[in-house]
């Protein structure tokens, strides 16, 4: 077979590089071109110059088929062309084709190692991460590759800042099992314990560990999972809404939406110290229909420098989206879709993103209104502006010391900082405000504005006193829930802690 014959096969390969061919689809086009594809594979290195030219037209079927043919020929001559294809296309529209280039380099094996090392080192110096370049190298079993992977993982663990923002460790270690060396396990188990890894990253690393530990067991589990998921995937691909089958219990779904997932951790990055970390957000409220606009129940604070200048990472955003989808499907919980409009002062409807500016404007109109400062604190927390919220609550108390919700919010915030973020000074502040709150509550002369259920006050004080180790009279410490209050006898002591009988205290006032 001469060049003319090869040219004929190449022209056959390009036959469906047109609108008609793209409508035909990959499988049908390949089926029709299989004779030409097989002939070019048989021709081997003699066909490579022609095939390499096709790689310059990444939008075509012939380019994809050329990559598949090169993968089967396994010639070192193709190495620079394959590396160039990956670096030119991975971050572009036809980046998926790079997988074939990666597999071709895997097949070439040992001769590709040094050129790949050289290219990866160059890209790392520029802080560029090419997934398929990494996969091309780490998919080749070699002692040199293994040691390179081990050294880089060690450095990643010890020097976080060096890799922040551009390096994807879960993708880098993906092929560790290809090295078939169980000595990597202790290092991978140390890696998975890092707080800064996203949940998805930890899942990927855990999967790699399981494959290395017992490849047979992992393959069996994968087969079983695939069998179980197959009917669900088929339903989803057909556009069926009820992918889980059966009737949807809307009340149960709503309950799951409103119930925080106490085990859920989401990845954030501090923009002051540049450290990634996982934080428990509590209930997540998704505002409006826009993606990635969230409000969190818990304070989001850097565990290292205690800054509130901390934002979701891209991985964190996707984790919430997956959690939200799971909540709608009834298999997860803790993500509550909200209208992008919220009520301020229980009457004025305002866009969430404008709500803080609105309440600040109201304060400028009534600077001596303590209730407005209380509400401003509540709104500020929705934007994770906790230090500003503290100032608002303190101002509210200064203007109106009877606003018990201001004390309640301050106690809750500082107690959380003490218990979750381990800030010792926060315990002192929380204890101070709790004692102030208890003193106010005992007088029964307090303003409960913004508190939806006054029956929550006593349980809150009991919980906080126990958490902070504060000695409060036993009647206050009893965590009486709202549904138990109707069991209190008329002649029994009032659960508010006043020392009076219930019939002469809160029963007549309708307090509970």
mmCIF file of C-alpha atoms in Angstrom, residues 309-489:
data_model
loop_
_atom_site.group_PDB
_atom_site.id
_atom_site.type_symbol
_atom_site.label_atom_id
_atom_site.label_comp_id
_atom_site.label_asym_id
_atom_site.label_seq_id
_atom_site.Cartn_x
_atom_site.Cartn_y
_atom_site.Cartn_z
ATOM 1 C CA UNK A 309 -14.383 37.087 54.567
ATOM 2 C CA UNK A 310 -14.909 33.535 53.415
ATOM 3 C CA UNK A 311 -16.697 32.327 50.290
ATOM 4 C CA UNK A 312 -17.891 29.114 48.717
ATOM 5 C CA UNK A 313 -15.449 27.391 46.385
ATOM 6 C CA UNK A 314 -16.654 26.010 43.051
ATOM 7 C CA UNK A 315 -16.630 22.563 44.638
ATOM 8 C CA UNK A 316 -18.657 23.947 47.549
ATOM 9 C CA UNK A 317 -21.240 25.384 45.186
ATOM 10 C CA UNK A 318 -21.609 22.055 43.405
ATOM 11 C CA UNK A 319 -21.871 20.201 46.724
ATOM 12 C CA UNK A 320 -24.867 22.359 47.641
ATOM 13 C CA UNK A 321 -26.471 21.798 44.238
ATOM 14 C CA UNK A 322 -26.103 18.015 44.662
ATOM 15 C CA UNK A 323 -27.474 18.279 48.196
ATOM 16 C CA UNK A 324 -30.426 20.298 46.894
ATOM 17 C CA UNK A 325 -31.192 17.791 44.152
ATOM 18 C CA UNK A 326 -30.988 15.000 46.717
ATOM 19 C CA UNK A 327 -33.363 16.901 49.008
ATOM 20 C CA UNK A 328 -35.923 17.255 46.220
ATOM 21 C CA UNK A 329 -35.558 13.541 45.505
ATOM 22 C CA UNK A 330 -36.185 12.771 49.176
ATOM 23 C CA UNK A 331 -32.819 11.107 49.802
ATOM 24 C CA UNK A 332 -31.071 14.100 51.431
ATOM 25 C CA UNK A 333 -32.128 17.104 53.478
ATOM 26 C CA UNK A 334 -31.300 20.627 54.544
ATOM 27 C CA UNK A 335 -31.651 22.735 51.376
ATOM 28 C CA UNK A 336 -34.672 25.045 51.344
ATOM 29 C CA UNK A 337 -35.584 26.902 48.127
ATOM 30 C CA UNK A 338 -36.728 30.436 48.987
ATOM 31 C CA UNK A 339 -38.314 33.287 47.113
ATOM 32 C CA UNK A 340 -35.820 35.966 46.100
ATOM 33 C CA UNK A 341 -38.073 38.394 48.018
ATOM 34 C CA UNK A 342 -38.149 38.547 51.820
ATOM 35 C CA UNK A 343 -40.332 40.378 54.335
ATOM 36 C CA UNK A 344 -38.756 43.158 56.381
ATOM 37 C CA UNK A 345 -40.517 44.472 59.515
ATOM 38 C CA UNK A 346 -43.143 41.758 58.878
ATOM 39 C CA UNK A 347 -44.792 43.865 56.216
ATOM 40 C CA UNK A 348 -42.421 45.192 53.567
ATOM 41 C CA UNK A 349 -41.440 42.783 50.789
ATOM 42 C CA UNK A 350 -37.929 43.437 49.480
ATOM 43 C CA UNK A 351 -35.520 41.623 47.177
ATOM 44 C CA UNK A 352 -33.157 39.567 49.332
ATOM 45 C CA UNK A 353 -30.045 41.134 47.808
ATOM 46 C CA UNK A 354 -31.418 44.606 48.616
ATOM 47 C CA UNK A 355 -32.770 43.794 52.077
ATOM 48 C CA UNK A 356 -29.673 44.871 54.021
ATOM 49 C CA UNK A 357 -29.480 48.245 52.314
ATOM 50 C CA UNK A 358 -33.204 48.659 52.927
ATOM 51 C CA UNK A 359 -32.966 48.114 56.681
ATOM 52 C CA UNK A 360 -29.919 50.397 56.950
ATOM 53 C CA UNK A 361 -31.919 53.106 55.192
ATOM 54 C CA UNK A 362 -34.755 52.613 57.677
ATOM 55 C CA UNK A 363 -32.271 53.047 60.534
ATOM 56 C CA UNK A 364 -31.118 56.327 59.026
ATOM 57 C CA UNK A 365 -34.776 57.426 59.101
ATOM 58 C CA UNK A 366 -35.319 56.303 62.717
ATOM 59 C CA UNK A 367 -31.869 56.203 64.381
ATOM 60 C CA UNK A 368 -33.344 55.788 67.883
ATOM 61 C CA UNK A 369 -35.503 52.770 67.033
ATOM 62 C CA UNK A 370 -33.950 49.757 68.789
ATOM 63 C CA UNK A 371 -36.224 47.311 67.003
ATOM 64 C CA UNK A 372 -34.792 48.376 63.628
ATOM 65 C CA UNK A 373 -31.284 47.582 64.852
ATOM 66 C CA UNK A 374 -32.498 44.185 66.023
ATOM 67 C CA UNK A 375 -33.924 43.504 62.580
ATOM 68 C CA UNK A 376 -30.768 44.828 60.937
ATOM 69 C CA UNK A 377 -28.771 42.264 62.924
ATOM 70 C CA UNK A 378 -31.057 39.494 61.695
ATOM 71 C CA UNK A 379 -30.687 40.611 58.079
ATOM 72 C CA UNK A 380 -26.907 41.006 58.375
ATOM 73 C CA UNK A 381 -26.608 37.387 59.492
ATOM 74 C CA UNK A 382 -28.323 36.280 56.292
ATOM 75 C CA UNK A 383 -25.370 37.814 54.427
ATOM 76 C CA UNK A 384 -22.810 36.283 56.833
ATOM 77 C CA UNK A 385 -22.003 39.771 58.166
ATOM 78 C CA UNK A 386 -21.823 38.549 61.745
ATOM 79 C CA UNK A 387 -19.559 41.233 63.164
ATOM 80 C CA UNK A 388 -21.923 43.871 61.819
ATOM 81 C CA UNK A 389 -24.847 41.904 63.259
ATOM 82 C CA UNK A 390 -23.211 42.011 66.700
ATOM 83 C CA UNK A 391 -22.930 45.790 66.529
ATOM 84 C CA UNK A 392 -26.588 46.053 65.536
ATOM 85 C CA UNK A 393 -27.727 43.825 68.428
ATOM 86 C CA UNK A 394 -25.611 45.769 70.906
ATOM 87 C CA UNK A 395 -27.086 49.039 69.640
ATOM 88 C CA UNK A 396 -30.580 47.566 69.912
ATOM 89 C CA UNK A 397 -29.950 46.763 73.592
ATOM 90 C CA UNK A 398 -28.536 50.237 74.177
ATOM 91 C CA UNK A 399 -31.701 51.816 72.770
ATOM 92 C CA UNK A 400 -34.173 49.298 74.187
ATOM 93 C CA UNK A 401 -32.896 46.920 76.861
ATOM 94 C CA UNK A 402 -36.194 44.992 76.853
ATOM 95 C CA UNK A 403 -35.621 43.476 73.394
ATOM 96 C CA UNK A 404 -34.920 39.958 74.592
ATOM 97 C CA UNK A 405 -34.258 38.655 71.069
ATOM 98 C CA UNK A 406 -31.120 40.819 70.924
ATOM 99 C CA UNK A 407 -29.683 38.969 73.933
ATOM 100 C CA UNK A 408 -30.877 35.649 72.534
ATOM 101 C CA UNK A 409 -29.112 36.240 69.222
ATOM 102 C CA UNK A 410 -25.872 37.373 70.843
ATOM 103 C CA UNK A 411 -25.830 34.371 73.172
ATOM 104 C CA UNK A 412 -26.432 31.992 70.271
ATOM 105 C CA UNK A 413 -23.747 33.554 68.093
ATOM 106 C CA UNK A 414 -21.027 33.616 70.737
ATOM 107 C CA UNK A 415 -21.910 30.143 72.034
ATOM 108 C CA UNK A 416 -21.557 28.795 68.474
ATOM 109 C CA UNK A 417 -18.187 30.479 68.074
ATOM 110 C CA UNK A 418 -17.091 28.848 71.319
ATOM 111 C CA UNK A 419 -18.423 25.354 70.609
ATOM 112 C CA UNK A 420 -17.736 25.054 66.868
ATOM 113 C CA UNK A 421 -14.818 27.373 66.197
ATOM 114 C CA UNK A 422 -13.179 26.816 69.630
ATOM 115 C CA UNK A 423 -12.825 30.546 70.379
ATOM 116 C CA UNK A 424 -12.363 30.558 74.163
ATOM 117 C CA UNK A 425 -13.070 34.276 74.589
ATOM 118 C CA UNK A 426 -16.493 33.757 73.014
ATOM 119 C CA UNK A 427 -17.593 31.697 76.034
ATOM 120 C CA UNK A 428 -17.068 34.687 78.345
ATOM 121 C CA UNK A 429 -19.135 36.964 76.115
ATOM 122 C CA UNK A 430 -21.887 34.378 75.623
ATOM 123 C CA UNK A 431 -22.076 33.836 79.399
ATOM 124 C CA UNK A 432 -22.364 37.571 80.032
ATOM 125 C CA UNK A 433 -25.273 38.000 77.611
ATOM 126 C CA UNK A 434 -26.985 34.841 78.859
ATOM 127 C CA UNK A 435 -26.982 36.154 82.434
ATOM 128 C CA UNK A 436 -28.345 39.477 81.176
ATOM 129 C CA UNK A 437 -31.041 37.617 79.265
ATOM 130 C CA UNK A 438 -32.012 35.509 82.282
ATOM 131 C CA UNK A 439 -32.276 38.602 84.496
ATOM 132 C CA UNK A 440 -34.547 40.259 81.949
ATOM 133 C CA UNK A 441 -36.664 37.132 81.527
ATOM 134 C CA UNK A 442 -37.233 36.814 85.283
ATOM 135 C CA UNK A 443 -38.819 40.263 85.340
ATOM 136 C CA UNK A 444 -41.343 39.142 82.711
ATOM 137 C CA UNK A 445 -41.147 42.727 81.475
ATOM 138 C CA UNK A 446 -39.557 42.080 78.116
ATOM 139 C CA UNK A 447 -40.389 42.755 74.469
ATOM 140 C CA UNK A 448 -40.555 39.494 72.423
ATOM 141 C CA UNK A 449 -40.522 41.158 68.985
ATOM 142 C CA UNK A 450 -39.037 38.911 66.219
ATOM 143 C CA UNK A 451 -39.428 35.797 68.417
ATOM 144 C CA UNK A 452 -41.994 33.599 66.710
ATOM 145 C CA UNK A 453 -42.706 31.385 69.711
ATOM 146 C CA UNK A 454 -42.071 32.641 73.238
ATOM 147 C CA UNK A 455 -42.204 29.043 74.377
ATOM 148 C CA UNK A 456 -38.748 28.636 72.801
ATOM 149 C CA UNK A 457 -37.104 31.043 75.268
ATOM 150 C CA UNK A 458 -36.874 28.712 78.283
ATOM 151 C CA UNK A 459 -35.509 25.716 76.325
ATOM 152 C CA UNK A 460 -32.972 28.036 74.705
ATOM 153 C CA UNK A 461 -31.724 29.311 78.067
ATOM 154 C CA UNK A 462 -31.565 25.767 79.418
ATOM 155 C CA UNK A 463 -29.573 24.556 76.431
ATOM 156 C CA UNK A 464 -27.164 27.494 76.535
ATOM 157 C CA UNK A 465 -26.634 27.254 80.312
ATOM 158 C CA UNK A 466 -25.714 23.596 79.937
ATOM 159 C CA UNK A 467 -23.414 24.265 76.988
ATOM 160 C CA UNK A 468 -21.627 27.154 78.725
ATOM 161 C CA UNK A 469 -21.610 25.605 82.185
ATOM 162 C CA UNK A 470 -23.551 28.444 83.812
ATOM 163 C CA UNK A 471 -25.448 27.841 87.044
ATOM 164 C CA UNK A 472 -29.040 28.949 86.521
ATOM 165 C CA UNK A 473 -31.874 27.968 88.922
ATOM 166 C CA UNK A 474 -33.293 24.572 88.076
ATOM 167 C CA UNK A 475 -36.636 25.865 86.853
ATOM 168 C CA UNK A 476 -34.915 27.842 84.146
ATOM 169 C CA UNK A 477 -32.660 24.973 83.148
ATOM 170 C CA UNK A 478 -35.522 22.548 82.453
ATOM 171 C CA UNK A 479 -35.862 22.379 78.654
ATOM 172 C CA UNK A 480 -39.658 22.678 78.466
ATOM 173 C CA UNK A 481 -40.893 22.291 74.922
ATOM 174 C CA UNK A 482 -43.982 24.171 73.662
ATOM 175 C CA UNK A 483 -46.085 21.016 73.317
ATOM 176 C CA UNK A 484 -45.555 20.120 77.006
ATOM 177 C CA UNK A 485 -46.785 23.437 78.382
ATOM 178 C CA UNK A 486 -50.444 22.452 78.313
ATOM 179 C CA UNK A 487 -49.552 19.699 80.800
ATOM 180 C CA UNK A 488 -48.554 22.218 83.470
ATOM 181 C CA UNK A 489 -51.174 22.221 86.243
#
